[in-house]
mmCIF file of C-alpha atoms and ligand atoms in Angstrom:
data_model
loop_
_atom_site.group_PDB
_atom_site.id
_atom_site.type_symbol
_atom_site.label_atom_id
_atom_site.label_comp_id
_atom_site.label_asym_id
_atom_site.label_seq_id
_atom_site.Cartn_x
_atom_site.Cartn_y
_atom_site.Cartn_z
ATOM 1 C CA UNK R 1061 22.884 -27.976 -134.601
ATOM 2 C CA UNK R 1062 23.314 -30.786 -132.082
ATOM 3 C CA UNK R 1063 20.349 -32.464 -131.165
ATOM 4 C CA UNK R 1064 18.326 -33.979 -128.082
ATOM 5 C CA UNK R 1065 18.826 -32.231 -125.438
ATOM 6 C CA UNK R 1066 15.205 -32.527 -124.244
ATOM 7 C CA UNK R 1067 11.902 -30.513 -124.746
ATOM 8 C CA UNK R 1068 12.070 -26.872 -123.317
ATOM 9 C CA UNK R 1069 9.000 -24.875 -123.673
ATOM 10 C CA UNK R 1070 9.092 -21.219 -123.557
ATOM 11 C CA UNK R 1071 6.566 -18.627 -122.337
ATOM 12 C CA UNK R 1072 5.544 -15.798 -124.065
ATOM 13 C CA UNK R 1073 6.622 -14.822 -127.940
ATOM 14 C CA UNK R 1074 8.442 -11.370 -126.984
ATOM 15 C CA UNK R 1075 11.761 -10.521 -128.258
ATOM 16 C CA UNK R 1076 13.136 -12.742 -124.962
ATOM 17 C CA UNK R 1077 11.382 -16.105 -125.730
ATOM 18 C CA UNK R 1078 12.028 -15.572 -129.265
ATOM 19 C CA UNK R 1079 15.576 -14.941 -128.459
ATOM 20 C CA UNK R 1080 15.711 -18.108 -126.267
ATOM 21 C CA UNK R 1081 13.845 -20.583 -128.645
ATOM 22 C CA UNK R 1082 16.808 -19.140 -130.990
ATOM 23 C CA UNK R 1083 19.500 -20.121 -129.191
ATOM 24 C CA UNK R 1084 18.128 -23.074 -127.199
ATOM 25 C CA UNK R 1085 17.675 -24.410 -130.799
ATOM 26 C CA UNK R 1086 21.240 -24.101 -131.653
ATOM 27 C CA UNK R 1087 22.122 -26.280 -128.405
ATOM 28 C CA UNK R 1088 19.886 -29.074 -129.771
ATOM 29 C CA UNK R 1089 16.563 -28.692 -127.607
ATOM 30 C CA UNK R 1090 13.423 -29.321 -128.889
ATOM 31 C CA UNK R 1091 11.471 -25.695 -128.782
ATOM 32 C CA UNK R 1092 7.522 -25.065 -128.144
ATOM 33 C CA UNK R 1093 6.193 -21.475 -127.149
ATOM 34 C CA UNK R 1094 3.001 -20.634 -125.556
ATOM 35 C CA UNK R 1095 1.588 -17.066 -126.086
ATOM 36 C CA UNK R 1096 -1.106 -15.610 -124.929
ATOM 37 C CA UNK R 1097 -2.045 -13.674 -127.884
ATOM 38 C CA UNK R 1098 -0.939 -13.777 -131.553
ATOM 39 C CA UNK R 1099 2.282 -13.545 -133.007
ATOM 40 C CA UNK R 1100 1.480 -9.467 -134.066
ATOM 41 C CA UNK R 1101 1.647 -7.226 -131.307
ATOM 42 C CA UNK R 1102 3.595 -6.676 -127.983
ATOM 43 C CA UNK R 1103 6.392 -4.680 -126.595
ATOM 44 C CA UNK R 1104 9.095 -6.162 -128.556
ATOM 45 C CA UNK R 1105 7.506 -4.852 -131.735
ATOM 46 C CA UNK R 1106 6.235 -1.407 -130.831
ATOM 47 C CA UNK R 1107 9.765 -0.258 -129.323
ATOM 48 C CA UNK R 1108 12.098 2.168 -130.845
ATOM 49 C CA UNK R 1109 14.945 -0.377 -131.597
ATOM 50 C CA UNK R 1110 17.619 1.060 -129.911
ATOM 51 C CA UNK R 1111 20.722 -1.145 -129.153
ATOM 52 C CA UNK R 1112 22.101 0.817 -126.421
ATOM 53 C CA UNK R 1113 25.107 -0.313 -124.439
ATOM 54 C CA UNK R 1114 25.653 3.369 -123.118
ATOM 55 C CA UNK R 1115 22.418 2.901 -120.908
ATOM 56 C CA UNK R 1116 24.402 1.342 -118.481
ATOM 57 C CA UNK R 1117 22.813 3.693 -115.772
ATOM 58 C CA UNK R 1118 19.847 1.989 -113.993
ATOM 59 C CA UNK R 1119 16.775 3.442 -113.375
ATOM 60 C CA UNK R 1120 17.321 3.542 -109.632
ATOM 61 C CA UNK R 1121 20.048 6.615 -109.756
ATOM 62 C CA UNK R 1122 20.076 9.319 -107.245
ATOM 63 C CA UNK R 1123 17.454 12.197 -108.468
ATOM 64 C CA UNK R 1124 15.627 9.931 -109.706
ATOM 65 C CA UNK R 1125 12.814 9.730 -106.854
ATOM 66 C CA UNK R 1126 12.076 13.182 -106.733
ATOM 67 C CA UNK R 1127 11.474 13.046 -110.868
ATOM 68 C CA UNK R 1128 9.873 9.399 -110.641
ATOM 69 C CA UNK R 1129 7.222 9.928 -108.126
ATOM 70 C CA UNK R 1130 6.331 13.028 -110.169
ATOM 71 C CA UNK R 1131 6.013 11.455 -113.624
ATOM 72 C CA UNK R 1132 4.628 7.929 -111.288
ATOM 73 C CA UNK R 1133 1.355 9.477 -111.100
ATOM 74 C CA UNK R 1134 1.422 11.513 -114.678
ATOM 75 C CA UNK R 1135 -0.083 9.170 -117.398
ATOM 76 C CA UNK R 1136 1.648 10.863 -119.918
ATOM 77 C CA UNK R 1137 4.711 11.193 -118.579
ATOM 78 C CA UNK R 1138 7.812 7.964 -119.649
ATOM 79 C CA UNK R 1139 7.931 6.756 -116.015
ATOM 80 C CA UNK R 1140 3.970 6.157 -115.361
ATOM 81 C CA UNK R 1141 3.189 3.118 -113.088
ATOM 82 C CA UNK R 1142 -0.680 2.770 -112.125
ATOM 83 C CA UNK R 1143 -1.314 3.772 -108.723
ATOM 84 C CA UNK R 1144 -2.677 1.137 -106.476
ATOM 85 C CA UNK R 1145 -2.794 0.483 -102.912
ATOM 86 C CA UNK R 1146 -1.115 -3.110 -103.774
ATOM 87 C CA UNK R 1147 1.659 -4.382 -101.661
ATOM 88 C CA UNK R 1148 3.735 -5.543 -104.613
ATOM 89 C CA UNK R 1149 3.952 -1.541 -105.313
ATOM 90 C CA UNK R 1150 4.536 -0.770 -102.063
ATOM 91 C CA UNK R 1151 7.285 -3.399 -101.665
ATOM 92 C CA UNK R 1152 8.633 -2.593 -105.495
ATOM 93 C CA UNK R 1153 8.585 1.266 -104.085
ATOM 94 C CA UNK R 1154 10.525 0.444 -101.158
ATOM 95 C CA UNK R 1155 13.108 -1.439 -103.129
ATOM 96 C CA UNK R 1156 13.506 1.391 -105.257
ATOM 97 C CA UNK R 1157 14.096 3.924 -102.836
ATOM 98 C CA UNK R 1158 16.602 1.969 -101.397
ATOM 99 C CA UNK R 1159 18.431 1.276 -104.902
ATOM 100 C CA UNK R 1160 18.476 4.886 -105.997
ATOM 101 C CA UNK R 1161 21.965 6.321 -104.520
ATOM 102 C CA UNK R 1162 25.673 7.017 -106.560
ATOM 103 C CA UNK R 1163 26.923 3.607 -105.066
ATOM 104 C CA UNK R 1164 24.188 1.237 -106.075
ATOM 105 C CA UNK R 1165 24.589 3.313 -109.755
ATOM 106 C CA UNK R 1166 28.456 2.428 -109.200
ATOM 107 C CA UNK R 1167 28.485 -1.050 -108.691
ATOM 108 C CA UNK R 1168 25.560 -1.840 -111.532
ATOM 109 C CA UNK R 1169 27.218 -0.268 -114.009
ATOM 110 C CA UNK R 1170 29.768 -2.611 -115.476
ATOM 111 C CA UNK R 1171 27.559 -5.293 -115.092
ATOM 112 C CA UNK R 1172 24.729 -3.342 -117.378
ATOM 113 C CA UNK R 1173 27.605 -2.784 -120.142
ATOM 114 C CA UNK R 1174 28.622 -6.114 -120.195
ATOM 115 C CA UNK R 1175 25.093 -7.518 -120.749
ATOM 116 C CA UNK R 1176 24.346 -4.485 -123.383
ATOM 117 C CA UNK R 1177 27.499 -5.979 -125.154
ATOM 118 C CA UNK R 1178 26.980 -8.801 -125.184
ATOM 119 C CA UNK R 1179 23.504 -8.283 -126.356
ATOM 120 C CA UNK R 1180 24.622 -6.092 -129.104
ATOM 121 C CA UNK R 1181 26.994 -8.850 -129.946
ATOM 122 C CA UNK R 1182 24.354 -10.988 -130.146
ATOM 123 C CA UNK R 1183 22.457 -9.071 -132.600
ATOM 124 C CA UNK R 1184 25.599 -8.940 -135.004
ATOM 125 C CA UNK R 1185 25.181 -12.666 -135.566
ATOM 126 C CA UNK R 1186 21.848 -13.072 -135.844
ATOM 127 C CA UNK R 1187 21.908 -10.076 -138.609
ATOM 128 C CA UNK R 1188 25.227 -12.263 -140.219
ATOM 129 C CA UNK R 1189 22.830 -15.064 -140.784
ATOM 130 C CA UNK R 1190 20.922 -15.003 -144.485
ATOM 131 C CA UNK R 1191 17.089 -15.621 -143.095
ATOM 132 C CA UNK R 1192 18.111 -12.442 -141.728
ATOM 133 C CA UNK R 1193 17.648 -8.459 -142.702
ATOM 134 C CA UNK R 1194 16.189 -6.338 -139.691
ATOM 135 C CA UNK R 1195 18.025 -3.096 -141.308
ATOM 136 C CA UNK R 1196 20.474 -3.353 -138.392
ATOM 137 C CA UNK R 1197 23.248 -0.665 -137.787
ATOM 138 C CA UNK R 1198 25.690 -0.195 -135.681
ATOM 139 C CA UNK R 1199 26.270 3.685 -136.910
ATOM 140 C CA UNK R 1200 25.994 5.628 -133.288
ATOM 141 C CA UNK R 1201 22.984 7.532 -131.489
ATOM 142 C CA UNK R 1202 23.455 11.134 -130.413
ATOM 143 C CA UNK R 1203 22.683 12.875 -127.498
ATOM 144 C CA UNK R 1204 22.247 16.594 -128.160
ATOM 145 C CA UNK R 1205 21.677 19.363 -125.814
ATOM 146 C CA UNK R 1206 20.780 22.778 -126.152
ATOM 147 C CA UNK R 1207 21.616 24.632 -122.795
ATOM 148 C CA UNK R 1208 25.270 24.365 -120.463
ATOM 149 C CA UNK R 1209 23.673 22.513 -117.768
ATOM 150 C CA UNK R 1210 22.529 19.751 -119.869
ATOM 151 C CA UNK R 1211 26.116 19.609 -121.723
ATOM 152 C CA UNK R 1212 28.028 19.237 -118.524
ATOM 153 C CA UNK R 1213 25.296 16.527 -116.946
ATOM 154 C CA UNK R 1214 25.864 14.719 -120.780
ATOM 155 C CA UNK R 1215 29.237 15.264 -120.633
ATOM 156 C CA UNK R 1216 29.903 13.855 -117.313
ATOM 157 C CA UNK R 1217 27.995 10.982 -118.659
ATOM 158 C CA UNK R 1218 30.458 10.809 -120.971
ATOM 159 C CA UNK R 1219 33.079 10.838 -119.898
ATOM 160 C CA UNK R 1220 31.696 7.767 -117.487
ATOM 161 C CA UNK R 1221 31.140 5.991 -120.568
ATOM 162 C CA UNK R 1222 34.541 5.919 -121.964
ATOM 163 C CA UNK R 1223 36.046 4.985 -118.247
ATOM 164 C CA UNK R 1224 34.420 1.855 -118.774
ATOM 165 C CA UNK R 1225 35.563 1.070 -122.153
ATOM 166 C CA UNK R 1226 32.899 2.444 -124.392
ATOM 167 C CA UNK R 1227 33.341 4.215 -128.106
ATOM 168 C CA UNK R 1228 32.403 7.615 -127.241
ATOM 169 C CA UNK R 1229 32.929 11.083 -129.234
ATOM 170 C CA UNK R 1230 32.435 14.356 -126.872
ATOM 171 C CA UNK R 1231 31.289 16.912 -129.691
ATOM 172 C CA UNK R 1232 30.987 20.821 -130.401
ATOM 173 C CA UNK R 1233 28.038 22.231 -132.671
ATOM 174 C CA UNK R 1234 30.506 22.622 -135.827
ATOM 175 C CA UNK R 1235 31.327 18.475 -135.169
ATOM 176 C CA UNK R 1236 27.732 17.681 -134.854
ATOM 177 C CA UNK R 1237 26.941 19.523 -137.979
ATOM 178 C CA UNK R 1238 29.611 18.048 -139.946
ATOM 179 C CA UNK R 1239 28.462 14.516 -138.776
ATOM 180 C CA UNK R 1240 24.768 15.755 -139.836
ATOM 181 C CA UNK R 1241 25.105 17.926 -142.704
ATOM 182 C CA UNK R 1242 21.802 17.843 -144.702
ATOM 183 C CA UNK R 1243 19.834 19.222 -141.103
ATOM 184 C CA UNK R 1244 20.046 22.578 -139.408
ATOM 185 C CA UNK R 1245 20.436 21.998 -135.924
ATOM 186 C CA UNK R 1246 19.245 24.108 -133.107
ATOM 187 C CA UNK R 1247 21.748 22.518 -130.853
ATOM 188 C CA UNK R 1248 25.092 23.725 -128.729
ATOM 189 C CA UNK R 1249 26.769 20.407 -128.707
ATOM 190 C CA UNK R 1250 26.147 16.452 -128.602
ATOM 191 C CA UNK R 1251 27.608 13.260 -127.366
ATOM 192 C CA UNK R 1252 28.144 10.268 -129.859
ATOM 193 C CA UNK R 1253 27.569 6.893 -128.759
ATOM 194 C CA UNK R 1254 29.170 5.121 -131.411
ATOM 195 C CA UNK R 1255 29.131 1.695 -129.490
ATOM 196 C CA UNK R 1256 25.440 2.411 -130.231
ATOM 197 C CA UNK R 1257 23.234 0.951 -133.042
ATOM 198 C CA UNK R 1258 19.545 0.423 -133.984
ATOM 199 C CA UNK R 1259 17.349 -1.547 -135.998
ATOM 200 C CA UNK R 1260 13.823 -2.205 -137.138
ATOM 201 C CA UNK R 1261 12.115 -4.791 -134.399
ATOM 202 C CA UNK R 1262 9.054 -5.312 -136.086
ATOM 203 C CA UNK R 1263 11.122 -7.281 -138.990
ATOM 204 C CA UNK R 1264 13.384 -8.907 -136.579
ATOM 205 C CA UNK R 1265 10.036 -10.174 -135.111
ATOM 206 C CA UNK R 1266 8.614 -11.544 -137.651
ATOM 207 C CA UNK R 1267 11.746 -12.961 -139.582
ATOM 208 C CA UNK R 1268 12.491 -14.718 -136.216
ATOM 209 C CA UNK R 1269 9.164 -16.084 -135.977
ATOM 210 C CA UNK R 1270 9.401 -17.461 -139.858
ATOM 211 C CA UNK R 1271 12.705 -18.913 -138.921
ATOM 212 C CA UNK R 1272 11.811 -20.515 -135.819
ATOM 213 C CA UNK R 1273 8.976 -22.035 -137.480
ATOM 214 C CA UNK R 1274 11.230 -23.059 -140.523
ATOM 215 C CA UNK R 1275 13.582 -24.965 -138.015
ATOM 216 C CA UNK R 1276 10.603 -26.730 -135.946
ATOM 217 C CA UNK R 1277 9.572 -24.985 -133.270
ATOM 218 C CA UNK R 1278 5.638 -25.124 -132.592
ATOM 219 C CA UNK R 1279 4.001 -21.911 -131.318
ATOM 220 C CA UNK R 1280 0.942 -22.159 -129.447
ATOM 221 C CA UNK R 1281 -1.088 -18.945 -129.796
ATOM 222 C CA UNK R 1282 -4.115 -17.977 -127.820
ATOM 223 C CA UNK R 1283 -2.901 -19.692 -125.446
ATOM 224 C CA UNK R 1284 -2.384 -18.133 -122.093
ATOM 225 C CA UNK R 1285 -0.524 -19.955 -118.427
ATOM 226 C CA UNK R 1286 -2.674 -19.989 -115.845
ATOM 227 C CA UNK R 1287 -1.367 -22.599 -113.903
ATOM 228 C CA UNK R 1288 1.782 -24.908 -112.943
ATOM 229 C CA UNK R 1289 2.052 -28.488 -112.023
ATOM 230 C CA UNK R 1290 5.095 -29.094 -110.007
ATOM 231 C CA UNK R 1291 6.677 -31.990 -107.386
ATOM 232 C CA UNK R 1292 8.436 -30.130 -104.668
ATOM 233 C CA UNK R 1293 10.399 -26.953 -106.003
ATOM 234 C CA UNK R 1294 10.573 -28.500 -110.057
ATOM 235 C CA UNK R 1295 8.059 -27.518 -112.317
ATOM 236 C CA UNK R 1296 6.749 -30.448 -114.565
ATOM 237 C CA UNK R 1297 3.866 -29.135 -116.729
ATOM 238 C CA UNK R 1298 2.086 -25.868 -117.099
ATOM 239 C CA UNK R 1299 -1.868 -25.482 -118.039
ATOM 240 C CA UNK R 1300 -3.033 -23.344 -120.631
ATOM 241 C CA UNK R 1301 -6.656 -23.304 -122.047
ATOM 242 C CA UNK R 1302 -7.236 -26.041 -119.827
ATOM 243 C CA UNK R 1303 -4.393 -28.205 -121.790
ATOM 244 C CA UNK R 1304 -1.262 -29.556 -120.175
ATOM 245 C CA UNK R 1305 1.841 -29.066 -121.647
ATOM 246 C CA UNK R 1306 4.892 -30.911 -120.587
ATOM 247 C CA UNK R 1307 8.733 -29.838 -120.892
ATOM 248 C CA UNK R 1308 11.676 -31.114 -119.273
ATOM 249 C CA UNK R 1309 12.866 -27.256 -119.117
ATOM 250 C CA UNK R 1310 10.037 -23.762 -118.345
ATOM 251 C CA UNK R 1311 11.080 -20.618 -119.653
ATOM 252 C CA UNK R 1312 9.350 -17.784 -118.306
ATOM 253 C CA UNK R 1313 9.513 -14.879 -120.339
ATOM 254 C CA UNK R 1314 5.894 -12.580 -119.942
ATOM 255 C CA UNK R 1315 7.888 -9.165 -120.088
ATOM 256 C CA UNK R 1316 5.447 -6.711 -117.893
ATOM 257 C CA UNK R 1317 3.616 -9.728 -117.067
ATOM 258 C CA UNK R 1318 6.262 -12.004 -115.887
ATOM 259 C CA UNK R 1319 5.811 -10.803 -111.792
ATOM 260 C CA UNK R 1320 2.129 -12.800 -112.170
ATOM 261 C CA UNK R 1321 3.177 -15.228 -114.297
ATOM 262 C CA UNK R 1322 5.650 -16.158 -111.727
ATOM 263 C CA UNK R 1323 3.710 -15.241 -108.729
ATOM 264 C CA UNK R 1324 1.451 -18.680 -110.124
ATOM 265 C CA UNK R 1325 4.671 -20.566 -109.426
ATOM 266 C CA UNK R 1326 5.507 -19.514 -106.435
ATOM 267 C CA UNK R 1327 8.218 -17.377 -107.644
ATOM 268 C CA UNK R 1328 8.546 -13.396 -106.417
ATOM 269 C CA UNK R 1329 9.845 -10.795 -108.599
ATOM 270 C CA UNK R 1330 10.225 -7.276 -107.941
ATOM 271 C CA UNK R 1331 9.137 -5.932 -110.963
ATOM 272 C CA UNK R 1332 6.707 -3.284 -112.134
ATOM 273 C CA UNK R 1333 5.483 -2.570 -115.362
ATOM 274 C CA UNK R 1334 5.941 1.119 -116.352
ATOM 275 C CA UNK R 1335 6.920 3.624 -119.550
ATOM 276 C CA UNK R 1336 10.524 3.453 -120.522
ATOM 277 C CA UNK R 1337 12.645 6.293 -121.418
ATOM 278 C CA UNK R 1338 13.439 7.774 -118.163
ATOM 279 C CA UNK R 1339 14.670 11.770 -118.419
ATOM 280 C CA UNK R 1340 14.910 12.158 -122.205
ATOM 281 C CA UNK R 1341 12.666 12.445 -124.888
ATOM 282 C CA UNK R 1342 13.175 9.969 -127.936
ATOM 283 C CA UNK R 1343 12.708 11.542 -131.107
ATOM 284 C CA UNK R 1344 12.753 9.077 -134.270
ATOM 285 C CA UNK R 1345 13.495 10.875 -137.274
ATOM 286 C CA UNK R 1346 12.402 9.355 -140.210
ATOM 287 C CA UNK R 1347 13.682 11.263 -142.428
ATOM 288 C CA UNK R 1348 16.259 9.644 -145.032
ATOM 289 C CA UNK R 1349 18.470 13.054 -144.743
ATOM 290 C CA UNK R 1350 19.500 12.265 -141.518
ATOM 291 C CA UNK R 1351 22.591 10.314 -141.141
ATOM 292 C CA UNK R 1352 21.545 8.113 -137.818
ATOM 293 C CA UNK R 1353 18.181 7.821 -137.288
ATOM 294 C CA UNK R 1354 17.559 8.079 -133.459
ATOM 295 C CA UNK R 1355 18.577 10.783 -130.959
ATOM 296 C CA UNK R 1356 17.831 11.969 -128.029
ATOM 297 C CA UNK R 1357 16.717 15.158 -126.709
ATOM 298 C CA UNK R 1358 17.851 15.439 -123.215
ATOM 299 C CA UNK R 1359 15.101 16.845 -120.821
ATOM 300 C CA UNK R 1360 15.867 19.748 -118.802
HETATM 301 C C1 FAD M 2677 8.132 2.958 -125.841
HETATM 302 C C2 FAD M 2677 9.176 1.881 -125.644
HETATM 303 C C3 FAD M 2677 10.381 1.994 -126.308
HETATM 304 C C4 FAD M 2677 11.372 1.049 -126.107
HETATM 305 N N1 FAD M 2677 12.537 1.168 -126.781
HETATM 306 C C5 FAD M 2677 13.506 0.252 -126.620
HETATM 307 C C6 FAD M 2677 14.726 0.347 -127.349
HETATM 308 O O1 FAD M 2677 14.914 1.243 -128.146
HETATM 309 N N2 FAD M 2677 15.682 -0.616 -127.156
HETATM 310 C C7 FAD M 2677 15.474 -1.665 -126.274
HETATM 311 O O2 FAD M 2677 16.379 -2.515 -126.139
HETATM 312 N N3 FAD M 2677 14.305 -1.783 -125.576
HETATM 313 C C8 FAD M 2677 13.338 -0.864 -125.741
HETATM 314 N N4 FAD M 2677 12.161 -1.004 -125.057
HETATM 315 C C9 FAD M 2677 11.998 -2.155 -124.173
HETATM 316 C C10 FAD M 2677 11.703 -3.437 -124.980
HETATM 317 O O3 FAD M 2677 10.660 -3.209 -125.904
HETATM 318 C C11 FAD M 2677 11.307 -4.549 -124.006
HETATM 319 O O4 FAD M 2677 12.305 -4.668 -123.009
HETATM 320 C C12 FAD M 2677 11.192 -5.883 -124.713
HETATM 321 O O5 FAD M 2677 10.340 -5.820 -125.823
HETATM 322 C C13 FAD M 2677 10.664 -6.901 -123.714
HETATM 323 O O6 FAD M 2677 10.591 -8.123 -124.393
HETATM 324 P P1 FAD M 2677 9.962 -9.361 -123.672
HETATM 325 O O7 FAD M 2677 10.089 -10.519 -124.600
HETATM 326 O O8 FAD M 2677 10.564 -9.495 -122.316
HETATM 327 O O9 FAD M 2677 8.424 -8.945 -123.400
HETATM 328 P P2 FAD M 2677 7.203 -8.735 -124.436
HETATM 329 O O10 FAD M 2677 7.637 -8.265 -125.759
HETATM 330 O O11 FAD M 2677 6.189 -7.929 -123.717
HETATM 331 O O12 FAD M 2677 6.657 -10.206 -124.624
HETATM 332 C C14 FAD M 2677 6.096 -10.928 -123.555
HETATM 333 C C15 FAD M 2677 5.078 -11.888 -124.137
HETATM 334 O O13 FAD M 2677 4.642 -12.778 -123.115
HETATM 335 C C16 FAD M 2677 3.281 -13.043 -123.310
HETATM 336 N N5 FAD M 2677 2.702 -13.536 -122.063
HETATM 337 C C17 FAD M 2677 2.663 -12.888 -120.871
HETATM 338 N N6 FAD M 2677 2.026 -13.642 -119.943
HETATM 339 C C18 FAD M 2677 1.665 -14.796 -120.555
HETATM 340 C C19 FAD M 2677 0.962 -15.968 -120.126
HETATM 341 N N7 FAD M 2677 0.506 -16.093 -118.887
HETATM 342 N N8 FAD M 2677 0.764 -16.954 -121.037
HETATM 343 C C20 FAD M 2677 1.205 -16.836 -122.323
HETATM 344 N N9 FAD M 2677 1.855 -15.758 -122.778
HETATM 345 C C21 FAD M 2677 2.090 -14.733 -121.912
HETATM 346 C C22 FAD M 2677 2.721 -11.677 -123.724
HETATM 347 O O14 FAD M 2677 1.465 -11.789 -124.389
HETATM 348 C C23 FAD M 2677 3.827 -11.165 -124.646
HETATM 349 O O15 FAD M 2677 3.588 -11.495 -125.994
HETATM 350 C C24 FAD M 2677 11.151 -0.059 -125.236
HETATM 351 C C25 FAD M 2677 9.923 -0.191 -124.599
HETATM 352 C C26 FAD M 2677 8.939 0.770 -124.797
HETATM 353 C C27 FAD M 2677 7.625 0.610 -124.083
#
């Protein structure tokens, strides 16, 4: 590691500042992180550890609205945002409306694969490293369907994903069960995302946070932003519990809180917290007959 680049202090201990105090590390900067809570519970442990470069489709897709403002409003349903007359959901709204057509879909989807690839890449070399086991593999995820209009939506999925590059096998219900041999499945067919992977985030949480610690960087818990000091456009400090911390670099990452956490900075960003998992159904089997552990039931 080369060393001195200066102090940067990250915010928030998700998977993101985690990830940043990582590499930032590498590149020789001294690392503090502020949380807000303790270093046991928030998104980046609870998720379902998928490492998906085939979800290059963003949520803003044509058919989308008429589904989203549906499941908007359903609390149980993947896509629930909590009505409110604000303007930022208004404004968010808007955006989204505007977003959610083929050629918006077109022109973000390289652009999503490259930064899912990169990601996944990512995750390779942290797993390479001895500190680290997070049980990662990089063995495919299936999508299976059980009706003709699914398979040809899937399929034309696809078929999308291996036009831009991707590992992809198209299969029939003999392939699937061949691939899948200890479980009867009730299924006509299935894609396989082989440039898919998973792994367990609640170990790559906390063997990041050990190693972090291990290489110097102080964690702050309890401790939440509530305000910025800046001259003219640069931040210079941020207060938290009515202490000032100074950084020569701020690294904002509050996941569903980052819009507010901004918004104290002056900063706008369009983003909404809501349920992931948009038009499928994730069902985790833990079972240690199956093959690959994660699959997806696609919604009619
Ligand atoms: C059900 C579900 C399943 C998912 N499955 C997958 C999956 O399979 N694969 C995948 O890649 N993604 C998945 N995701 C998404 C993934 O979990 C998130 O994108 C990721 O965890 C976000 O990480 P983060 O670091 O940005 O935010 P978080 O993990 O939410 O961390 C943000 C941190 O910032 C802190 N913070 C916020 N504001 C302040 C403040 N003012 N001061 C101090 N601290 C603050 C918060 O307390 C929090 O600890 C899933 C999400 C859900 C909900």
């Amino acid at each position: 590691m080369t060393q001195n680049k200066g102090k940067a202090l990250i915010i928030g201990a998700g998977i993101a500042g985690l990830s940043s105090a990582y590499y930032l590390l590498q590149k020789g900067w001294q690392v503090e992180i502020l949380e807000q809570n303790d270093l046991s519970n928030n998104c980046s442990y609870g998720n379902a550890g998928m490492i998906v470069p085939s979800h290059f489709t963003p949520l803003a897709a044509p058919g989308v609205v008429a589904q989203g403002i549906r499941w908007m409003f359903d609390s149980k349903s993947p896509f629930y945002v909590k009505p409110s007359l604000s303007t930022q959901l208004l404004s968010w709204g808007l955006k989204f409306l505007k977003h959610s057509n083929q050629s918006h879909v077109d022109r973000s989807a390289q652009a999503i694969r490259d930064l899912n690839l990169a990601s996944s890449s990512l995750y390779n070399e942290i797993a390479g490293k001895e500190e680290f086991n997070f049980e990662l593999n990089q063995n495919g995820i299936l999508m299976l369907y059980k009706t003709e209009k699914v398979a040809e939506e899937e399929t034309e999925l696809a078929y999308k994903a291996i036009n831009l590059g991707l590992s992809v096998d198209i299969l029939d219900k003999k392939e699937i069960q061949t691939l899948e041999p200890n479980v009867q499945l009730d299924v006509i067919g299935g894609v396989n995302y082989k440039c898919d992977g998973h792994m367990n985030p609640m170990k790559l949480m906390k063997q990041m946070i050990s190693y972090l610690k291990n290489n110097g960087v102080t964690f702050h818990t309890q401790h939440q932003v509530t305000a910025y000091e800046t001259v003219g456009n640069t931040i210079k400090a941020v207060i938290a519990n009515g202490n000032k911390f100074s950084a020569d670099r701020f690294i904002m990452t509050g996941g569903s809180f980052l819009p507010e956490l901004a918004q104290k900075a002056g900063i706008k960003i369009q983003l909404m917290p809501g349920k992931d998992i948009p038009s499928c159904i994730l069902l985790k089997i833990q079972s240690t007959d199956w093959n690959m552990q994660h699959y997806y039931w696609k919604q009619e």
